[in-house]
Tab-separated table of C-alpha atoms and ligand atoms in Angstrom:
chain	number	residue	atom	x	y	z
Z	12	UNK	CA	0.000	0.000	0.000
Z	13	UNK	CA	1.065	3.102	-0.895
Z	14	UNK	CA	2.375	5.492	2.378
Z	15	UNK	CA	1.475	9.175	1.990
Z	16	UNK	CA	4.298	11.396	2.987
Z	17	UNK	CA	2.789	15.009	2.573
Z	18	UNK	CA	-0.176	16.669	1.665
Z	19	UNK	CA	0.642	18.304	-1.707
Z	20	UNK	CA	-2.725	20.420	-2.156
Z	21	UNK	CA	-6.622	20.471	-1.557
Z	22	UNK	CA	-9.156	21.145	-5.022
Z	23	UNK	CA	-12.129	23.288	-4.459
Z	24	UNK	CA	-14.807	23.546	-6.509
Z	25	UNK	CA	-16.504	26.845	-6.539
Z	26	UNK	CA	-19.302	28.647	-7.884
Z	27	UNK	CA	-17.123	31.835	-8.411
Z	28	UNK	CA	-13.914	31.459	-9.592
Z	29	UNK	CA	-12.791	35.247	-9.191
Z	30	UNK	CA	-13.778	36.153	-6.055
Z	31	UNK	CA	-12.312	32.349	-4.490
Z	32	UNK	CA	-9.016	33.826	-6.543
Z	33	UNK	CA	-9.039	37.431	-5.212
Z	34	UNK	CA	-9.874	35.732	-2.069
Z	35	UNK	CA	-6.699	33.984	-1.533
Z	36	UNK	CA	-4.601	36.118	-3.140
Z	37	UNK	CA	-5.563	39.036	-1.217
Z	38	UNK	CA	-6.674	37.447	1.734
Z	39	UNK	CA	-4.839	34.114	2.080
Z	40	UNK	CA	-1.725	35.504	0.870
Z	41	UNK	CA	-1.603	32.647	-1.889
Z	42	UNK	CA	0.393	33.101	-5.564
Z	43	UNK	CA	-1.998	32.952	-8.816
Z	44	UNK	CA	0.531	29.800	-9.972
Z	45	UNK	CA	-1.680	29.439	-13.597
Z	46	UNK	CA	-5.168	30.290	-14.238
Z	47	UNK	CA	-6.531	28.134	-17.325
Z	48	UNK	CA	-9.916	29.059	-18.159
Z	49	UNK	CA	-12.229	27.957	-15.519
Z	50	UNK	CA	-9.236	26.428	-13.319
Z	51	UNK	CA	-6.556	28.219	-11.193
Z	52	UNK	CA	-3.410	26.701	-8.982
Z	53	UNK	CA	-2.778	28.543	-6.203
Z	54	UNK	CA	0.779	28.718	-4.288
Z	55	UNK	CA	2.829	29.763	-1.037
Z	56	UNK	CA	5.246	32.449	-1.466
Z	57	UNK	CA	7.722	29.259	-1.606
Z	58	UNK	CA	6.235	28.047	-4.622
Z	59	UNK	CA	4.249	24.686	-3.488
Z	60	UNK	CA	1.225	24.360	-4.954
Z	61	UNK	CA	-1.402	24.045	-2.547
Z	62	UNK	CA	-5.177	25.071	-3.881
Z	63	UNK	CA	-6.629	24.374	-6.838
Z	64	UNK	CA	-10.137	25.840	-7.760
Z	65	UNK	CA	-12.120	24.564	-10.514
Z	66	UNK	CA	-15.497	26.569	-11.442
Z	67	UNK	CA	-18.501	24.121	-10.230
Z	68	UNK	CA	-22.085	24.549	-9.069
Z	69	UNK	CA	-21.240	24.340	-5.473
Z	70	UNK	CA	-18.612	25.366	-2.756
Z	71	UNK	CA	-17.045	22.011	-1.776
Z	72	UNK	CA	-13.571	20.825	-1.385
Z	73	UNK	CA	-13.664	18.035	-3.902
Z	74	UNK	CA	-9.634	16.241	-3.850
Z	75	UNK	CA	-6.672	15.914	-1.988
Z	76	UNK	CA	-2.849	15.156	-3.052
Z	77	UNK	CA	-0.620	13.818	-1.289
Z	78	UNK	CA	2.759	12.994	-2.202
Z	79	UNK	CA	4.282	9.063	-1.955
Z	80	UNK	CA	8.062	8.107	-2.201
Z	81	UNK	CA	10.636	8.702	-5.150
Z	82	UNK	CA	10.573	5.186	-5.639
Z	83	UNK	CA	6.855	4.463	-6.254
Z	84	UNK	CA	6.018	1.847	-8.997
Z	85	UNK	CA	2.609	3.178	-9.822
Z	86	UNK	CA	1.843	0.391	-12.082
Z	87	UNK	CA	2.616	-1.603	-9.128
Z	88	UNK	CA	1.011	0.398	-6.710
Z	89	UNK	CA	-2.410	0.455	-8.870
Z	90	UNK	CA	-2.304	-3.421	-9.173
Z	91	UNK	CA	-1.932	-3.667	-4.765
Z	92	UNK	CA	-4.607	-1.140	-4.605
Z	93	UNK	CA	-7.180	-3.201	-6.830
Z	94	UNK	CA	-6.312	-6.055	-5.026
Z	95	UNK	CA	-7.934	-4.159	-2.166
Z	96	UNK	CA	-10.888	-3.348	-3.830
Z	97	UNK	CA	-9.459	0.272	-4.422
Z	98	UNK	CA	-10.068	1.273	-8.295
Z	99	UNK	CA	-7.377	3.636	-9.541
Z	100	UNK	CA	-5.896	5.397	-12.414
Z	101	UNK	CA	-2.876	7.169	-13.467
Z	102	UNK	CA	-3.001	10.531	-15.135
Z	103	UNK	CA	-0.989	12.807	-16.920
Z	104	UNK	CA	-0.111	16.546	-16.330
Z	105	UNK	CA	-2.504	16.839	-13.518
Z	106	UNK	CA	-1.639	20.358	-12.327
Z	107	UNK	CA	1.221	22.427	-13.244
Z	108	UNK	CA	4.233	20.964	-11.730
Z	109	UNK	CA	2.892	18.006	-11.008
Z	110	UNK	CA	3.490	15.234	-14.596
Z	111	UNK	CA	1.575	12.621	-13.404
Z	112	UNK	CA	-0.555	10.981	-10.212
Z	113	UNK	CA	-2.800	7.874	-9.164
Z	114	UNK	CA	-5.863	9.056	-8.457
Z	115	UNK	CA	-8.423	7.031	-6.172
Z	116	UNK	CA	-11.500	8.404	-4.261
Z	117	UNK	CA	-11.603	7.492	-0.551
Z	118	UNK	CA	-14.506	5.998	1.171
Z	119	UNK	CA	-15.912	9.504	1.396
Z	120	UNK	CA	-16.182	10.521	-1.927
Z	121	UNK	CA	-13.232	12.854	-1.924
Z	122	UNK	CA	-10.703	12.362	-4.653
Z	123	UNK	CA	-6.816	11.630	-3.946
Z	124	UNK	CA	-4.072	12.187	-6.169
Z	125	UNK	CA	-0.827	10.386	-5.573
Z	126	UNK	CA	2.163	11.927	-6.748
Z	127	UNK	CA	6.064	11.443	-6.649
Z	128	UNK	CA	7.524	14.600	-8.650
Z	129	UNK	CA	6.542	17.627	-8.550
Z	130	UNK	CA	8.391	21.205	-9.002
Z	131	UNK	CA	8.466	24.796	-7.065
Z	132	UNK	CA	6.513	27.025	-9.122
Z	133	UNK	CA	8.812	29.949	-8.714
Z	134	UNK	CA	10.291	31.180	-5.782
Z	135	UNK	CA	10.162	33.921	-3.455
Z	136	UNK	CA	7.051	35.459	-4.496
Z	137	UNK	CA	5.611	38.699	-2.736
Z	138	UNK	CA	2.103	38.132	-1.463
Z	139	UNK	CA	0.026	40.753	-0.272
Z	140	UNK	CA	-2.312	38.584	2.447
Z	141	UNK	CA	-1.306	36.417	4.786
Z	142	UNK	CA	1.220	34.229	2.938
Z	143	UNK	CA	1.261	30.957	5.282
Z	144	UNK	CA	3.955	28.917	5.259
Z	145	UNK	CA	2.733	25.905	3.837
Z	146	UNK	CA	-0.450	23.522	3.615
Z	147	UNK	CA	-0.820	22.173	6.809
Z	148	UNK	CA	-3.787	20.034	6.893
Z	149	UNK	CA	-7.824	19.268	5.950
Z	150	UNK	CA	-10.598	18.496	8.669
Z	151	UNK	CA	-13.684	16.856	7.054
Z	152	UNK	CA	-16.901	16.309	8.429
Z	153	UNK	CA	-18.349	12.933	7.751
Z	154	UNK	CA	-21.158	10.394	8.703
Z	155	UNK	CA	-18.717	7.173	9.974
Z	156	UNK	CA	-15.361	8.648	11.039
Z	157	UNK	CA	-14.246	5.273	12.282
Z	158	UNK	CA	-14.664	3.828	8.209
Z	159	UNK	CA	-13.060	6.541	7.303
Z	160	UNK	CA	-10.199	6.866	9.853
Z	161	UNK	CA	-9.489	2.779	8.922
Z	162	UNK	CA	-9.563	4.123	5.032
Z	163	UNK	CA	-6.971	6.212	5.418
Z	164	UNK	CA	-4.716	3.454	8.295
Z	165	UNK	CA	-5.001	0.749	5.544
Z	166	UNK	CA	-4.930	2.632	1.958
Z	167	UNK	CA	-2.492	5.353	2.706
Z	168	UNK	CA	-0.985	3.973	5.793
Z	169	UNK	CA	-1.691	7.512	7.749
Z	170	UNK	CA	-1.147	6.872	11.589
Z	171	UNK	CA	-3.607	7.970	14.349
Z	172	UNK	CA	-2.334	10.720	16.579
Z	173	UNK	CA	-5.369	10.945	18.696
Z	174	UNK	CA	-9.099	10.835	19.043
Z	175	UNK	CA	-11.356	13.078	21.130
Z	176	UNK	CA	-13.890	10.659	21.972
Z	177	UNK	CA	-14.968	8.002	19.386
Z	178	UNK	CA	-15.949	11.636	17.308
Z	179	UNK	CA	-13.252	12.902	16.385
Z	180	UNK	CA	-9.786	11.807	14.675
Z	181	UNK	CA	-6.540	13.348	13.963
Z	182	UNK	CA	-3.691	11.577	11.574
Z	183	UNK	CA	-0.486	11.807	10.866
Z	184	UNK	CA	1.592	11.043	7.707
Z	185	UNK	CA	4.706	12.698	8.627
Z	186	UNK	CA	6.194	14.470	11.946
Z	187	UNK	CA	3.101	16.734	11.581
Z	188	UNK	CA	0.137	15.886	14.617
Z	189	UNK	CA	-2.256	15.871	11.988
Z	190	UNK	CA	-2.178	16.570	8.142
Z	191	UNK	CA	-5.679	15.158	7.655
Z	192	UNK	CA	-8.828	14.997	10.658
Z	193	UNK	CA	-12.256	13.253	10.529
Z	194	UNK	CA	-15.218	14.523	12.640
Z	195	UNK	CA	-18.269	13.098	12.762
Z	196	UNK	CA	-21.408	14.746	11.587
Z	197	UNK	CA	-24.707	14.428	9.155
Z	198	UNK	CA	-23.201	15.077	5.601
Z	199	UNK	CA	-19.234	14.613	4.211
Z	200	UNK	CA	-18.303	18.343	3.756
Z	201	UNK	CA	-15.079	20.430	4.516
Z	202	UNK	CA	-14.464	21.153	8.487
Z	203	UNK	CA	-11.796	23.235	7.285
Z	204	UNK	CA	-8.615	23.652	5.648
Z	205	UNK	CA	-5.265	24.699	7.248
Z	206	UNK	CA	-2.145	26.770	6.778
Z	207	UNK	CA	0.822	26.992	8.814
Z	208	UNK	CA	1.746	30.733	10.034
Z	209	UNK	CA	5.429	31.575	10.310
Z	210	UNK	CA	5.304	32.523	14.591
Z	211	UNK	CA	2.504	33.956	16.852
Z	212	UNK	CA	3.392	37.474	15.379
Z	213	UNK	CA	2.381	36.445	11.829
Z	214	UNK	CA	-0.987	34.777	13.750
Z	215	UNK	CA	-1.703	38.547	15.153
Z	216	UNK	CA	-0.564	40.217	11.422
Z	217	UNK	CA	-3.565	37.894	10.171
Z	218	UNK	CA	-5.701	38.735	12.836
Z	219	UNK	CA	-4.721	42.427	11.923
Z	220	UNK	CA	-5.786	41.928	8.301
Z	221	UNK	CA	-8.663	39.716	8.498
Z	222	UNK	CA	-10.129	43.051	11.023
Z	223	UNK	CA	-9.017	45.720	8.763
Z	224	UNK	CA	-10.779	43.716	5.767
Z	225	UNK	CA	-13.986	43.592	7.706
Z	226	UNK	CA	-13.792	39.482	7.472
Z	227	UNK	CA	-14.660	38.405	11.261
Z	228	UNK	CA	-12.694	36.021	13.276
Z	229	UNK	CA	-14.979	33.043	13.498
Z	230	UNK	CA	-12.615	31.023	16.549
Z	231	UNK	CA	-9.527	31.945	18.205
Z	232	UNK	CA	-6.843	32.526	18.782
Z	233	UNK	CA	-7.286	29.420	21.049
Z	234	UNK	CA	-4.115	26.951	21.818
Z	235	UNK	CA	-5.895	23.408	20.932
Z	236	UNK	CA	-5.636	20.193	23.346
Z	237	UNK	CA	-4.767	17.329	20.628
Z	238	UNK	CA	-1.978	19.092	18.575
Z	239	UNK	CA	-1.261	21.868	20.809
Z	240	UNK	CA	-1.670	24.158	18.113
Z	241	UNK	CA	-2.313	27.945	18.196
Z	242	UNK	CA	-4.960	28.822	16.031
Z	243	UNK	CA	-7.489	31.232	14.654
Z	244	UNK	CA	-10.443	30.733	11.919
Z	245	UNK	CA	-12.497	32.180	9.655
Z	246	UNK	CA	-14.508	31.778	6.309
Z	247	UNK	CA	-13.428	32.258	2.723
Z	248	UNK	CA	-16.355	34.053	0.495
Z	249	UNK	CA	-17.915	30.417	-0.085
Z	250	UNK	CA	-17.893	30.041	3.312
Z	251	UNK	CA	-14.987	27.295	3.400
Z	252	UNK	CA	-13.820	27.285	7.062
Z	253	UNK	CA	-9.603	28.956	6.577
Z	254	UNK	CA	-7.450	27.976	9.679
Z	255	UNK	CA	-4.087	29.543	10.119
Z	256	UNK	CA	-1.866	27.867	12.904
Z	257	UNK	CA	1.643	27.533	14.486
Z	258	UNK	CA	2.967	24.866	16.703
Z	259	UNK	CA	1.755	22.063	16.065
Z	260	UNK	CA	2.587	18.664	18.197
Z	261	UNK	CA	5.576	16.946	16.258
Z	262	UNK	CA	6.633	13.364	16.060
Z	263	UNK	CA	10.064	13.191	15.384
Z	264	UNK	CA	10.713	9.627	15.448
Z	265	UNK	CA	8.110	6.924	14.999
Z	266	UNK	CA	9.638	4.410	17.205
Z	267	UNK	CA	9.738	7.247	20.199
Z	268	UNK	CA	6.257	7.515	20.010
Z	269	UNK	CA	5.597	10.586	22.169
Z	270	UNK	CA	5.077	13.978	20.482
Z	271	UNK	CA	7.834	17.219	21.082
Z	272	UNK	CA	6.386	19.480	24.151
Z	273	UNK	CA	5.585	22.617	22.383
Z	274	UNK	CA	5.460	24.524	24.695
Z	275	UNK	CA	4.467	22.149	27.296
Z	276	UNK	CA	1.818	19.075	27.372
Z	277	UNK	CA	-0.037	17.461	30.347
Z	278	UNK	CA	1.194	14.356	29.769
Z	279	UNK	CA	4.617	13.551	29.614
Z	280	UNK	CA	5.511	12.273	27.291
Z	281	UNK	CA	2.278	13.453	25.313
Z	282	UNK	CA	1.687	10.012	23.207
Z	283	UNK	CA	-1.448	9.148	21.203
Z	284	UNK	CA	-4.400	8.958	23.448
Z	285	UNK	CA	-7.806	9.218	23.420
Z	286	UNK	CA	-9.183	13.213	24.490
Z	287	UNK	CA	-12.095	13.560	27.029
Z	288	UNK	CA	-15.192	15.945	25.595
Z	289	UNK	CA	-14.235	19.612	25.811
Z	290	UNK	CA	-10.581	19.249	25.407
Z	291	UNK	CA	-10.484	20.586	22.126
Z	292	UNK	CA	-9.014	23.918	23.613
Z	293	UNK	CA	-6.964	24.549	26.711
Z	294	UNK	CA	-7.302	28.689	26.556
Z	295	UNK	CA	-8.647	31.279	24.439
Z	296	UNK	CA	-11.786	32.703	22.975
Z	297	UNK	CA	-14.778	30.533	22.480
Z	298	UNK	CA	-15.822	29.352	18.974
Z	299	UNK	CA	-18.662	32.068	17.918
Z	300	UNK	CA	-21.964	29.723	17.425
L	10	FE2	FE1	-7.154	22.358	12.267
Protein backbone atom coordinates (compact mmCIF):
# COMPACT_ATOMS: atom_id res chain seq x y z
CA UNK A 1 0.00 0.00 0.00
CA UNK A 2 1.06 3.10 -0.89
CA UNK A 3 2.37 5.49 2.38
CA UNK A 4 1.47 9.18 1.99
CA UNK A 5 4.30 11.40 2.99
CA UNK A 6 2.79 15.01 2.57
CA UNK A 7 -0.18 16.67 1.67
CA UNK A 8 0.64 18.30 -1.71
CA UNK A 9 -2.73 20.42 -2.16
CA UNK A 10 -6.62 20.47 -1.56
CA UNK A 11 -9.16 21.14 -5.02
CA UNK A 12 -12.13 23.29 -4.46
CA UNK A 13 -14.81 23.55 -6.51
CA UNK A 14 -16.50 26.85 -6.54
CA UNK A 15 -19.30 28.65 -7.88
CA UNK A 16 -17.12 31.84 -8.41
CA UNK A 17 -13.91 31.46 -9.59
CA UNK A 18 -12.79 35.25 -9.19
CA UNK A 19 -13.78 36.15 -6.06
CA UNK A 20 -12.31 32.35 -4.49
CA UNK A 21 -9.02 33.83 -6.54
CA UNK A 22 -9.04 37.43 -5.21
CA UNK A 23 -9.87 35.73 -2.07
CA UNK A 24 -6.70 33.98 -1.53
CA UNK A 25 -4.60 36.12 -3.14
CA UNK A 26 -5.56 39.04 -1.22
CA UNK A 27 -6.67 37.45 1.73
CA UNK A 28 -4.84 34.11 2.08
CA UNK A 29 -1.73 35.50 0.87
CA UNK A 30 -1.60 32.65 -1.89
CA UNK A 31 0.39 33.10 -5.56
CA UNK A 32 -2.00 32.95 -8.82
CA UNK A 33 0.53 29.80 -9.97
CA UNK A 34 -1.68 29.44 -13.60
CA UNK A 35 -5.17 30.29 -14.24
CA UNK A 36 -6.53 28.13 -17.32
CA UNK A 37 -9.92 29.06 -18.16
CA UNK A 38 -12.23 27.96 -15.52
CA UNK A 39 -9.24 26.43 -13.32
CA UNK A 40 -6.56 28.22 -11.19
CA UNK A 41 -3.41 26.70 -8.98
CA UNK A 42 -2.78 28.54 -6.20
CA UNK A 43 0.78 28.72 -4.29
CA UNK A 44 2.83 29.76 -1.04
CA UNK A 45 5.25 32.45 -1.47
CA UNK A 46 7.72 29.26 -1.61
CA UNK A 47 6.24 28.05 -4.62
CA UNK A 48 4.25 24.69 -3.49
CA UNK A 49 1.22 24.36 -4.95
CA UNK A 50 -1.40 24.04 -2.55
CA UNK A 51 -5.18 25.07 -3.88
CA UNK A 52 -6.63 24.37 -6.84
CA UNK A 53 -10.14 25.84 -7.76
CA UNK A 54 -12.12 24.56 -10.51
CA UNK A 55 -15.50 26.57 -11.44
CA UNK A 56 -18.50 24.12 -10.23
CA UNK A 57 -22.09 24.55 -9.07
CA UNK A 58 -21.24 24.34 -5.47
CA UNK A 59 -18.61 25.37 -2.76
CA UNK A 60 -17.05 22.01 -1.78
CA UNK A 61 -13.57 20.82 -1.39
CA UNK A 62 -13.66 18.03 -3.90
CA UNK A 63 -9.63 16.24 -3.85
CA UNK A 64 -6.67 15.91 -1.99
CA UNK A 65 -2.85 15.16 -3.05
CA UNK A 66 -0.62 13.82 -1.29
CA UNK A 67 2.76 12.99 -2.20
CA UNK A 68 4.28 9.06 -1.95
CA UNK A 69 8.06 8.11 -2.20
CA UNK A 70 10.64 8.70 -5.15
CA UNK A 71 10.57 5.19 -5.64
CA UNK A 72 6.85 4.46 -6.25
CA UNK A 73 6.02 1.85 -9.00
CA UNK A 74 2.61 3.18 -9.82
CA UNK A 75 1.84 0.39 -12.08
CA UNK A 76 2.62 -1.60 -9.13
CA UNK A 77 1.01 0.40 -6.71
CA UNK A 78 -2.41 0.45 -8.87
CA UNK A 79 -2.30 -3.42 -9.17
CA UNK A 80 -1.93 -3.67 -4.77
CA UNK A 81 -4.61 -1.14 -4.60
CA UNK A 82 -7.18 -3.20 -6.83
CA UNK A 83 -6.31 -6.06 -5.03
CA UNK A 84 -7.93 -4.16 -2.17
CA UNK A 85 -10.89 -3.35 -3.83
CA UNK A 86 -9.46 0.27 -4.42
CA UNK A 87 -10.07 1.27 -8.30
CA UNK A 88 -7.38 3.64 -9.54
CA UNK A 89 -5.90 5.40 -12.41
CA UNK A 90 -2.88 7.17 -13.47
CA UNK A 91 -3.00 10.53 -15.13
CA UNK A 92 -0.99 12.81 -16.92
CA UNK A 93 -0.11 16.55 -16.33
CA UNK A 94 -2.50 16.84 -13.52
CA UNK A 95 -1.64 20.36 -12.33
CA UNK A 96 1.22 22.43 -13.24
CA UNK A 97 4.23 20.96 -11.73
CA UNK A 98 2.89 18.01 -11.01
CA UNK A 99 3.49 15.23 -14.60
CA UNK A 100 1.57 12.62 -13.40
CA UNK A 101 -0.55 10.98 -10.21
CA UNK A 102 -2.80 7.87 -9.16
CA UNK A 103 -5.86 9.06 -8.46
CA UNK A 104 -8.42 7.03 -6.17
CA UNK A 105 -11.50 8.40 -4.26
CA UNK A 106 -11.60 7.49 -0.55
CA UNK A 107 -14.51 6.00 1.17
CA UNK A 108 -15.91 9.50 1.40
CA UNK A 109 -16.18 10.52 -1.93
CA UNK A 110 -13.23 12.85 -1.92
CA UNK A 111 -10.70 12.36 -4.65
CA UNK A 112 -6.82 11.63 -3.95
CA UNK A 113 -4.07 12.19 -6.17
CA UNK A 114 -0.83 10.39 -5.57
CA UNK A 115 2.16 11.93 -6.75
CA UNK A 116 6.06 11.44 -6.65
CA UNK A 117 7.52 14.60 -8.65
CA UNK A 118 6.54 17.63 -8.55
CA UNK A 119 8.39 21.21 -9.00
CA UNK A 120 8.47 24.80 -7.06
CA UNK A 121 6.51 27.03 -9.12
CA UNK A 122 8.81 29.95 -8.71
CA UNK A 123 10.29 31.18 -5.78
CA UNK A 124 10.16 33.92 -3.45
CA UNK A 125 7.05 35.46 -4.50
CA UNK A 126 5.61 38.70 -2.74
CA UNK A 127 2.10 38.13 -1.46
CA UNK A 128 0.03 40.75 -0.27
CA UNK A 129 -2.31 38.58 2.45
CA UNK A 130 -1.31 36.42 4.79
CA UNK A 131 1.22 34.23 2.94
CA UNK A 132 1.26 30.96 5.28
CA UNK A 133 3.95 28.92 5.26
CA UNK A 134 2.73 25.91 3.84
CA UNK A 135 -0.45 23.52 3.61
CA UNK A 136 -0.82 22.17 6.81
CA UNK A 137 -3.79 20.03 6.89
CA UNK A 138 -7.82 19.27 5.95
CA UNK A 139 -10.60 18.50 8.67
CA UNK A 140 -13.68 16.86 7.05
CA UNK A 141 -16.90 16.31 8.43
CA UNK A 142 -18.35 12.93 7.75
CA UNK A 143 -21.16 10.39 8.70
CA UNK A 144 -18.72 7.17 9.97
CA UNK A 145 -15.36 8.65 11.04
CA UNK A 146 -14.25 5.27 12.28
CA UNK A 147 -14.66 3.83 8.21
CA UNK A 148 -13.06 6.54 7.30
CA UNK A 149 -10.20 6.87 9.85
CA UNK A 150 -9.49 2.78 8.92
CA UNK A 151 -9.56 4.12 5.03
CA UNK A 152 -6.97 6.21 5.42
CA UNK A 153 -4.72 3.45 8.29
CA UNK A 154 -5.00 0.75 5.54
CA UNK A 155 -4.93 2.63 1.96
CA UNK A 156 -2.49 5.35 2.71
CA UNK A 157 -0.99 3.97 5.79
CA UNK A 158 -1.69 7.51 7.75
CA UNK A 159 -1.15 6.87 11.59
CA UNK A 160 -3.61 7.97 14.35
CA UNK A 161 -2.33 10.72 16.58
CA UNK A 162 -5.37 10.94 18.70
CA UNK A 163 -9.10 10.84 19.04
CA UNK A 164 -11.36 13.08 21.13
CA UNK A 165 -13.89 10.66 21.97
CA UNK A 166 -14.97 8.00 19.39
CA UNK A 167 -15.95 11.64 17.31
CA UNK A 168 -13.25 12.90 16.38
CA UNK A 169 -9.79 11.81 14.68
CA UNK A 170 -6.54 13.35 13.96
CA UNK A 171 -3.69 11.58 11.57
CA UNK A 172 -0.49 11.81 10.87
CA UNK A 173 1.59 11.04 7.71
CA UNK A 174 4.71 12.70 8.63
CA UNK A 175 6.19 14.47 11.95
CA UNK A 176 3.10 16.73 11.58
CA UNK A 177 0.14 15.89 14.62
CA UNK A 178 -2.26 15.87 11.99
CA UNK A 179 -2.18 16.57 8.14
CA UNK A 180 -5.68 15.16 7.66
CA UNK A 181 -8.83 15.00 10.66
CA UNK A 182 -12.26 13.25 10.53
CA UNK A 183 -15.22 14.52 12.64
CA UNK A 184 -18.27 13.10 12.76
CA UNK A 185 -21.41 14.75 11.59
CA UNK A 186 -24.71 14.43 9.16
CA UNK A 187 -23.20 15.08 5.60
CA UNK A 188 -19.23 14.61 4.21
CA UNK A 189 -18.30 18.34 3.76
CA UNK A 190 -15.08 20.43 4.52
CA UNK A 191 -14.46 21.15 8.49
CA UNK A 192 -11.80 23.24 7.28
CA UNK A 193 -8.61 23.65 5.65
CA UNK A 194 -5.26 24.70 7.25
CA UNK A 195 -2.14 26.77 6.78
CA UNK A 196 0.82 26.99 8.81
CA UNK A 197 1.75 30.73 10.03
CA UNK A 198 5.43 31.58 10.31
CA UNK A 199 5.30 32.52 14.59
CA UNK A 200 2.50 33.96 16.85
CA UNK A 201 3.39 37.47 15.38
CA UNK A 202 2.38 36.45 11.83
CA UNK A 203 -0.99 34.78 13.75
CA UNK A 204 -1.70 38.55 15.15
CA UNK A 205 -0.56 40.22 11.42
CA UNK A 206 -3.57 37.89 10.17
CA UNK A 207 -5.70 38.74 12.84
CA UNK A 208 -4.72 42.43 11.92
CA UNK A 209 -5.79 41.93 8.30
CA UNK A 210 -8.66 39.72 8.50
CA UNK A 211 -10.13 43.05 11.02
CA UNK A 212 -9.02 45.72 8.76
CA UNK A 213 -10.78 43.72 5.77
CA UNK A 214 -13.99 43.59 7.71
CA UNK A 215 -13.79 39.48 7.47
CA UNK A 216 -14.66 38.40 11.26
CA UNK A 217 -12.69 36.02 13.28
CA UNK A 218 -14.98 33.04 13.50
CA UNK A 219 -12.61 31.02 16.55
CA UNK A 220 -9.53 31.95 18.21
CA UNK A 221 -6.84 32.53 18.78
CA UNK A 222 -7.29 29.42 21.05
CA UNK A 223 -4.11 26.95 21.82
CA UNK A 224 -5.90 23.41 20.93
CA UNK A 225 -5.64 20.19 23.35
CA UNK A 226 -4.77 17.33 20.63
CA UNK A 227 -1.98 19.09 18.57
CA UNK A 228 -1.26 21.87 20.81
CA UNK A 229 -1.67 24.16 18.11
CA UNK A 230 -2.31 27.95 18.20
CA UNK A 231 -4.96 28.82 16.03
CA UNK A 232 -7.49 31.23 14.65
CA UNK A 233 -10.44 30.73 11.92
CA UNK A 234 -12.50 32.18 9.66
CA UNK A 235 -14.51 31.78 6.31
CA UNK A 236 -13.43 32.26 2.72
CA UNK A 237 -16.35 34.05 0.49
CA UNK A 238 -17.91 30.42 -0.08
CA UNK A 239 -17.89 30.04 3.31
CA UNK A 240 -14.99 27.30 3.40
CA UNK A 241 -13.82 27.29 7.06
CA UNK A 242 -9.60 28.96 6.58
CA UNK A 243 -7.45 27.98 9.68
CA UNK A 244 -4.09 29.54 10.12
CA UNK A 245 -1.87 27.87 12.90
CA UNK A 246 1.64 27.53 14.49
CA UNK A 247 2.97 24.87 16.70
CA UNK A 248 1.75 22.06 16.07
CA UNK A 249 2.59 18.66 18.20
CA UNK A 250 5.58 16.95 16.26
CA UNK A 251 6.63 13.36 16.06
CA UNK A 252 10.06 13.19 15.38
CA UNK A 253 10.71 9.63 15.45
CA UNK A 254 8.11 6.92 15.00
CA UNK A 255 9.64 4.41 17.20
CA UNK A 256 9.74 7.25 20.20
CA UNK A 257 6.26 7.51 20.01
CA UNK A 258 5.60 10.59 22.17
CA UNK A 259 5.08 13.98 20.48
CA UNK A 260 7.83 17.22 21.08
CA UNK A 261 6.39 19.48 24.15
CA UNK A 262 5.58 22.62 22.38
CA UNK A 263 5.46 24.52 24.69
CA UNK A 264 4.47 22.15 27.30
CA UNK A 265 1.82 19.07 27.37
CA UNK A 266 -0.04 17.46 30.35
CA UNK A 267 1.19 14.36 29.77
CA UNK A 268 4.62 13.55 29.61
CA UNK A 269 5.51 12.27 27.29
CA UNK A 270 2.28 13.45 25.31
CA UNK A 271 1.69 10.01 23.21
CA UNK A 272 -1.45 9.15 21.20
CA UNK A 273 -4.40 8.96 23.45
CA UNK A 274 -7.81 9.22 23.42
CA UNK A 275 -9.18 13.21 24.49
CA UNK A 276 -12.10 13.56 27.03
CA UNK A 277 -15.19 15.94 25.60
CA UNK A 278 -14.24 19.61 25.81
CA UNK A 279 -10.58 19.25 25.41
CA UNK A 280 -10.48 20.59 22.13
CA UNK A 281 -9.01 23.92 23.61
CA UNK A 282 -6.96 24.55 26.71
CA UNK A 283 -7.30 28.69 26.56
CA UNK A 284 -8.65 31.28 24.44
CA UNK A 285 -11.79 32.70 22.97
CA UNK A 286 -14.78 30.53 22.48
CA UNK A 287 -15.82 29.35 18.97
CA UNK A 288 -18.66 32.07 17.92
CA UNK A 289 -21.96 29.72 17.43
FE1 LIG B 1 -7.15 22.36 12.27
Amino acid sequence: MPQARRIGHATFETPDLDREIDYWVNVAGLVLAEREGKRAFLATKVGQLVVELNEGPEARCAGLSFEVSPKTDFAALGRELAAEGVASALANDVAPGMKRALTLEDNKGTKVQLFSEWSYLGDHHQVTGVGPMKLGHVAFVTPDVKAVTSFYEKVLRFRVSDWIGDWFSFMRCGPDHHTVNFVRGDKTQLAHIAFEAKDMSHIASACDLLGHKGIPITWGPVRHGPGHNVSVYHQDPDNNTVEFYIDLDQMKDEELGYFEPRPWHRDLPQRPKVWENGTSQLWGMKRHA
